[in-house]
PDB file of C-alpha atoms in Angstrom:
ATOM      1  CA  UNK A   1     -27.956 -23.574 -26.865  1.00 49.00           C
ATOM      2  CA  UNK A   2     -27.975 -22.924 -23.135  1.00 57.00           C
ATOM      3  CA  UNK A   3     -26.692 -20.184 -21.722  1.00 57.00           C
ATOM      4  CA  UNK A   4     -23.095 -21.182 -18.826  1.00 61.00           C
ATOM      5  CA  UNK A   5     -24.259 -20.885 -15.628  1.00 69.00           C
ATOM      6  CA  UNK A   6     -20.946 -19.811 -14.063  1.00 73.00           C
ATOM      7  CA  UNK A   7     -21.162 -18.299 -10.468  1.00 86.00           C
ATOM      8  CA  UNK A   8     -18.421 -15.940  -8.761  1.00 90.00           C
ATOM      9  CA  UNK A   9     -17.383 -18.573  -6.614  1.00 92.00           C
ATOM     10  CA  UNK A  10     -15.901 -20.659  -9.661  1.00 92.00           C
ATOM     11  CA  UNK A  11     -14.031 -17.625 -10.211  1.00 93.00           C
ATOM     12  CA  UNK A  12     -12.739 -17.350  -6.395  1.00 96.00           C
ATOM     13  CA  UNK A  13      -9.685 -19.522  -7.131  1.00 96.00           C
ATOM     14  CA  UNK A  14      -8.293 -17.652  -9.893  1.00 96.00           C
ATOM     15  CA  UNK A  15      -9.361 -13.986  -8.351  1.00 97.00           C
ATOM     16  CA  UNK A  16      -7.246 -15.221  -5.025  1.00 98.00           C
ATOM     17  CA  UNK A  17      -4.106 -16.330  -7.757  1.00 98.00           C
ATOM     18  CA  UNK A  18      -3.844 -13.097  -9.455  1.00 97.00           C
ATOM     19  CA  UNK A  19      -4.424 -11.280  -6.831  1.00 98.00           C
ATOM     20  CA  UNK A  20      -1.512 -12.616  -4.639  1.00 98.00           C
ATOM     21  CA  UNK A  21       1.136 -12.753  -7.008  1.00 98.00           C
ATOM     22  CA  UNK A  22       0.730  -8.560  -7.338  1.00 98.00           C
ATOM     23  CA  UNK A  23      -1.751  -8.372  -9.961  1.00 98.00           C
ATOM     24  CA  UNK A  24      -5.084  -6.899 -10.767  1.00 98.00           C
ATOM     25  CA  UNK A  25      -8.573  -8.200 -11.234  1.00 97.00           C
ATOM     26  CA  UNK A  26     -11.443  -6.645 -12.921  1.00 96.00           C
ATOM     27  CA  UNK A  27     -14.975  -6.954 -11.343  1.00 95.00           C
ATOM     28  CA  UNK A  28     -18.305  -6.798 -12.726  1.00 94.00           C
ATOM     29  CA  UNK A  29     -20.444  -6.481 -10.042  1.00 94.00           C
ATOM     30  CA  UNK A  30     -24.290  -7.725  -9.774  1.00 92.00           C
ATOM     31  CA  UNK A  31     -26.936  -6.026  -7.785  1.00 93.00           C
ATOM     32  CA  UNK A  32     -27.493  -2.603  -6.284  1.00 92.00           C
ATOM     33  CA  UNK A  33     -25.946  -2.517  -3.244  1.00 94.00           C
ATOM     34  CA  UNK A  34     -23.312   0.221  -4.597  1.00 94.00           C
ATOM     35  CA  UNK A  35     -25.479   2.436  -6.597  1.00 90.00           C
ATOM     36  CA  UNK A  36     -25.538   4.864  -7.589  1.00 87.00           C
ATOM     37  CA  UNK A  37     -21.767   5.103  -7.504  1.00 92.00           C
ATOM     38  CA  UNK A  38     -21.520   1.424  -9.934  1.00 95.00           C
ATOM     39  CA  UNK A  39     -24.421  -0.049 -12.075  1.00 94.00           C
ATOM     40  CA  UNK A  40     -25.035  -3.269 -13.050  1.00 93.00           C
ATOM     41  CA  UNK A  41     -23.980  -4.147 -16.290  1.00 91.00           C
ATOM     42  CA  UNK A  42     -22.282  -1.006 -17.000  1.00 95.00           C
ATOM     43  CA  UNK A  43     -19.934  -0.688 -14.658  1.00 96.00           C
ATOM     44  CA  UNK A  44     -16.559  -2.427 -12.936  1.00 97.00           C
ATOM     45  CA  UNK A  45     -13.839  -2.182 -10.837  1.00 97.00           C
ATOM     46  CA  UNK A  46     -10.271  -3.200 -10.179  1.00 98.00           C
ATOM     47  CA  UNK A  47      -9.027  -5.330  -7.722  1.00 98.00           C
ATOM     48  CA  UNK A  48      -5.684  -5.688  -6.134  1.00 98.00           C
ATOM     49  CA  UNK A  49      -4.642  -7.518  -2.844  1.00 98.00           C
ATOM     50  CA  UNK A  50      -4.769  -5.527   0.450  1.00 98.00           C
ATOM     51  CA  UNK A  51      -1.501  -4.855   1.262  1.00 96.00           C
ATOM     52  CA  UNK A  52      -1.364  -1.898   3.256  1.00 97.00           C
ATOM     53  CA  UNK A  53      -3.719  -0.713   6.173  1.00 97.00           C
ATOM     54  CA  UNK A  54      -7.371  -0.822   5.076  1.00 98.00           C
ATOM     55  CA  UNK A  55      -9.204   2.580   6.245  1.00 95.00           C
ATOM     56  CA  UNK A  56     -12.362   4.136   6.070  1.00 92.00           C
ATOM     57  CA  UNK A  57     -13.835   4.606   2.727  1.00 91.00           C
ATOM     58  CA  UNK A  58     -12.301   1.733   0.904  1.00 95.00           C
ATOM     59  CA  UNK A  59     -14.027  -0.691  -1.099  1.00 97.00           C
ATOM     60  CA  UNK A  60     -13.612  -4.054  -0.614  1.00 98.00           C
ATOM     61  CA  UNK A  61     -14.462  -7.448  -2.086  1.00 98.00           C
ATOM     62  CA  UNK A  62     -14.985  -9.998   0.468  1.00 98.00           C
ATOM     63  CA  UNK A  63     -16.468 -13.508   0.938  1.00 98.00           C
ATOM     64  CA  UNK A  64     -19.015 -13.581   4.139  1.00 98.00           C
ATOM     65  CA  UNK A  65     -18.778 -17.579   5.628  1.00 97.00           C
ATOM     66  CA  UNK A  66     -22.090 -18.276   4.378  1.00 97.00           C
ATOM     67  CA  UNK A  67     -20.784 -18.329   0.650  1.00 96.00           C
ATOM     68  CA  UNK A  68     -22.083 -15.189  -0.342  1.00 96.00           C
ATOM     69  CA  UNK A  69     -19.580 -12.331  -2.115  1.00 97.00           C
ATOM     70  CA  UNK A  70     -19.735  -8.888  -1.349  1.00 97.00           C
ATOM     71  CA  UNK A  71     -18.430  -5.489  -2.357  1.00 98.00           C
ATOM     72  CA  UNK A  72     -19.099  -2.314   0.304  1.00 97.00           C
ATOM     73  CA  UNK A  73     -17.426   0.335   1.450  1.00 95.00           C
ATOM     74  CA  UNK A  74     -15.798   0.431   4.507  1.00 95.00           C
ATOM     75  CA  UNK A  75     -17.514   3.030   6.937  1.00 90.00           C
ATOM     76  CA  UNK A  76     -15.274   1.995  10.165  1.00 93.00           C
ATOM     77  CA  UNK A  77     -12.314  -0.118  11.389  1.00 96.00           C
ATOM     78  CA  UNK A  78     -12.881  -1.299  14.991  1.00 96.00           C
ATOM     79  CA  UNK A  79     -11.128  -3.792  17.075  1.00 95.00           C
ATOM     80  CA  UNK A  80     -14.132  -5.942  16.760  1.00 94.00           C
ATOM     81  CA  UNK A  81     -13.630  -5.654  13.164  1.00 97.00           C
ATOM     82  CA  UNK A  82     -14.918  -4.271   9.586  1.00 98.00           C
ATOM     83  CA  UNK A  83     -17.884  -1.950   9.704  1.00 96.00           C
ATOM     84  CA  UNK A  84     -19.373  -2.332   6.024  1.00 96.00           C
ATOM     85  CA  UNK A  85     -22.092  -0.423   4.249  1.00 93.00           C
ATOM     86  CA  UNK A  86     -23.251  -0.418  -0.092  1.00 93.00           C
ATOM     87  CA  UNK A  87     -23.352   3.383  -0.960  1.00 90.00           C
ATOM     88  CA  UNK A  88     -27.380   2.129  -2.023  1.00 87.00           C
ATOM     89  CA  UNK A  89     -28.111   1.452   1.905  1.00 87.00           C
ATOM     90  CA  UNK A  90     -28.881   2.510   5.105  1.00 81.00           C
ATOM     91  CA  UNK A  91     -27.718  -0.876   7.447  1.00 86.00           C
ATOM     92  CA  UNK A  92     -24.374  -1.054   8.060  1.00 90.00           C
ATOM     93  CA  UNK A  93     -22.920  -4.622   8.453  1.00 96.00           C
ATOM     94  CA  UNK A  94     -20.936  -4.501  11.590  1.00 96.00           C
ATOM     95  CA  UNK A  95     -17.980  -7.450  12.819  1.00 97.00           C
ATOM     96  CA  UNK A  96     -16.632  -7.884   9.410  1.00 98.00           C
ATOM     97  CA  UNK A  97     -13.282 -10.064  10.153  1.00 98.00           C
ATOM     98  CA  UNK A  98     -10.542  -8.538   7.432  1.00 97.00           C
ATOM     99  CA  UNK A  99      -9.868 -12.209   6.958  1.00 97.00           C
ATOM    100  CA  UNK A 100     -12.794 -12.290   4.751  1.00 98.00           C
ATOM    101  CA  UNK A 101     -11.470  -9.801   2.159  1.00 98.00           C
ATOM    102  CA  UNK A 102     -10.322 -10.710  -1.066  1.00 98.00           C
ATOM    103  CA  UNK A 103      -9.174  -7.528  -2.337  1.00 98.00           C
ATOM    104  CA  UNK A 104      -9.763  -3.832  -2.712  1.00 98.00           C
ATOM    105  CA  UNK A 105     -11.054  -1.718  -5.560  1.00 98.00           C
ATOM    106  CA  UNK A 106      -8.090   0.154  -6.873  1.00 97.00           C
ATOM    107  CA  UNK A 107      -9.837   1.762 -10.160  1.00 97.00           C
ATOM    108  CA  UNK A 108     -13.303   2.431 -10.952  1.00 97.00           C
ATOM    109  CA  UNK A 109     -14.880   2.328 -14.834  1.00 97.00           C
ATOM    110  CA  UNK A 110     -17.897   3.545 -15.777  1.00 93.00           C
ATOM    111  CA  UNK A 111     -18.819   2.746 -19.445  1.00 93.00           C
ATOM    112  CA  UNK A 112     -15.250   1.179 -19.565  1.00 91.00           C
ATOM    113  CA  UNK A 113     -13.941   4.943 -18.724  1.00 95.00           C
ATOM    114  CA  UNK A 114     -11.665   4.964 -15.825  1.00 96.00           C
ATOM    115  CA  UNK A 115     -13.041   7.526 -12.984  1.00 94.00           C
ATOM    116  CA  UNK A 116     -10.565   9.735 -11.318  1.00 92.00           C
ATOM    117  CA  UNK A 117     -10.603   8.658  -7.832  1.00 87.00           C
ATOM    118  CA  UNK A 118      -8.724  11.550  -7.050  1.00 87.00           C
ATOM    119  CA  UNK A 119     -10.745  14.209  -9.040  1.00 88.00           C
ATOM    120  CA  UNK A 120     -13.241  17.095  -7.615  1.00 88.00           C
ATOM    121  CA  UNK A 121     -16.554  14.766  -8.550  1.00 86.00           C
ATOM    122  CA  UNK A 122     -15.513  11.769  -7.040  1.00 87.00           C
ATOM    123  CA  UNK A 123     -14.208  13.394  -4.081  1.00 86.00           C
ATOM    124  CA  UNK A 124     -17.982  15.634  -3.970  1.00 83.00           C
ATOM    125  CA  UNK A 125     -19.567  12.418  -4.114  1.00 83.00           C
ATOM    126  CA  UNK A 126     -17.718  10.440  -1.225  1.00 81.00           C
ATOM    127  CA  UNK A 127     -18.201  13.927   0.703  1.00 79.00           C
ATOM    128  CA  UNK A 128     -21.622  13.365   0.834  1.00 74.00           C
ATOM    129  CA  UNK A 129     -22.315   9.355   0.913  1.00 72.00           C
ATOM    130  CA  UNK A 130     -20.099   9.627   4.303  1.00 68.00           C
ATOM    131  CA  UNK A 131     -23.187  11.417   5.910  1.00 63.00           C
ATOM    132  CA  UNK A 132     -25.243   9.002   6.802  1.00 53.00           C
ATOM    133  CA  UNK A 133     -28.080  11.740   8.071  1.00 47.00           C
ATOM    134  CA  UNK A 134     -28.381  12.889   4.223  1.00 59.00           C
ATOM    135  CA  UNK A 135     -27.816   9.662   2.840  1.00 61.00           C
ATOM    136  CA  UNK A 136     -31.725   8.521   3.063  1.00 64.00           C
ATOM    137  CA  UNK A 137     -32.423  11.797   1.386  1.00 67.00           C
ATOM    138  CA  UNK A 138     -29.620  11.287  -1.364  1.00 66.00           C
ATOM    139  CA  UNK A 139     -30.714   8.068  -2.155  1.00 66.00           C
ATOM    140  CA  UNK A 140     -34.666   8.668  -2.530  1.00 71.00           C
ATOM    141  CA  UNK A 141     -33.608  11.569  -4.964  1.00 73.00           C
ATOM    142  CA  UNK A 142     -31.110   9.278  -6.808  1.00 71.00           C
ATOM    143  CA  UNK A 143     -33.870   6.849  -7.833  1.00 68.00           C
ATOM    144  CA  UNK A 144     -36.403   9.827  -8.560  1.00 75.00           C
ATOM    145  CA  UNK A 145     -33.763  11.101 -10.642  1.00 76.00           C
ATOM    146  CA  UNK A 146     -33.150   7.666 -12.426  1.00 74.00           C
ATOM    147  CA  UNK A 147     -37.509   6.733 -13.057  1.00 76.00           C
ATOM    148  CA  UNK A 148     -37.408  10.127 -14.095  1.00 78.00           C
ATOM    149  CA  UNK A 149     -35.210   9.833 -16.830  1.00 79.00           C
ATOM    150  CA  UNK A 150     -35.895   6.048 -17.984  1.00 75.00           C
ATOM    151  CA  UNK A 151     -39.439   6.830 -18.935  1.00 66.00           C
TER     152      UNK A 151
END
C-alpha cells in the first residue's frame, strides 16, 4: 500500500482555524534549520496565534510567498520588518513581513517531554545561540559532538 503523501500546506487551513479561535497546534518540524535546539523526528512544538508584540528570540511559524513554511527564530524586529535566523545557521533572512506568520512556538517537547522554557538550560542555551560570533564555533562542535556519538 502506498504511503499518503500529505504536505504542510494541506494542513495550513486547519493550523490557521485552531489557531484563531485561541487554541494550540502541535508541530513536527522537518529539516535542520533549528538544530540542535529541535530534531527531526523527535521533536515538536506548540503553536498558538500571535497575539501580543512579537520580540526578539521568538519562534515563529510562517509561510514565505513562494509557498514554502518556515520555523526560525526571530533575531530582530525592524521597521522594514522580521529579521529571521534557524539556531543551525549563519544567514539571517532579513524583510520578513509579520503578515506571513502563522503562529508562535509556545512549548517545546523533546522526546514528547515538555522543556522548561523558563529553566537555567534553556535559558544557557539561548544565552549563547544569540552570539552570532560563537555561533559558527557552537555549531561545528554540535555536529562533532553528534558523528561522534552516532558511530
Amino acid at each position: 500500500m502506498p504511503l499518503c503523501d500529505i504536505r504542510l500546506s494541506d494542513y495550513d487551513p486547519l493550523i490557521r482555524e485552531v489557531l484563531a479561535s485561541g487554541g494550540e497546534f502541535r508541530l513536527y518540524p522537518h529539516g535542520t534549520s533549528m538544530r540542535p535546539l529541535l530534531r527531526q523526528g523527535r521533536d515538536s512544538v506548540s503553536l498558538r496565534r500571535v497575539d501580543s508584540p512579537i520580540c526578539k528570540g521568538d519562534i515563529l511559524f510562517y509561510r514565505r510567498p513562494d509557498g514554502s513554511y518556515v520555523l526560525h527564530r526571530v533575531t530582530a524586529v525592524t521597521s522594514q520588518g522580521l529579521t529571521m535566523m534557524g539556531d543551525n545557521q549563519l544567514k539571517p533572512e532579513t524583510g520578513v513581513s509579520p503578515e506571513w506568520v502563522i503562529g508562535r512556538v509556545t512549548r517545546i517537547f523533546r522526546d514528547d517531554k515538555e522543556v522548561s522554557r523558563s529553566g537555567s538550560g534553556y535559558r544557557w542555551y539561548l544565552g549563547l545561540w544569540r552570539f552570532t560570533i560563537s555561533r559558527g564555533f557552537l555549531l561545528k562542535l554540535c555536529h562533532f559532538v553528534e558523528r561522534r556519538n552516532a558511530s
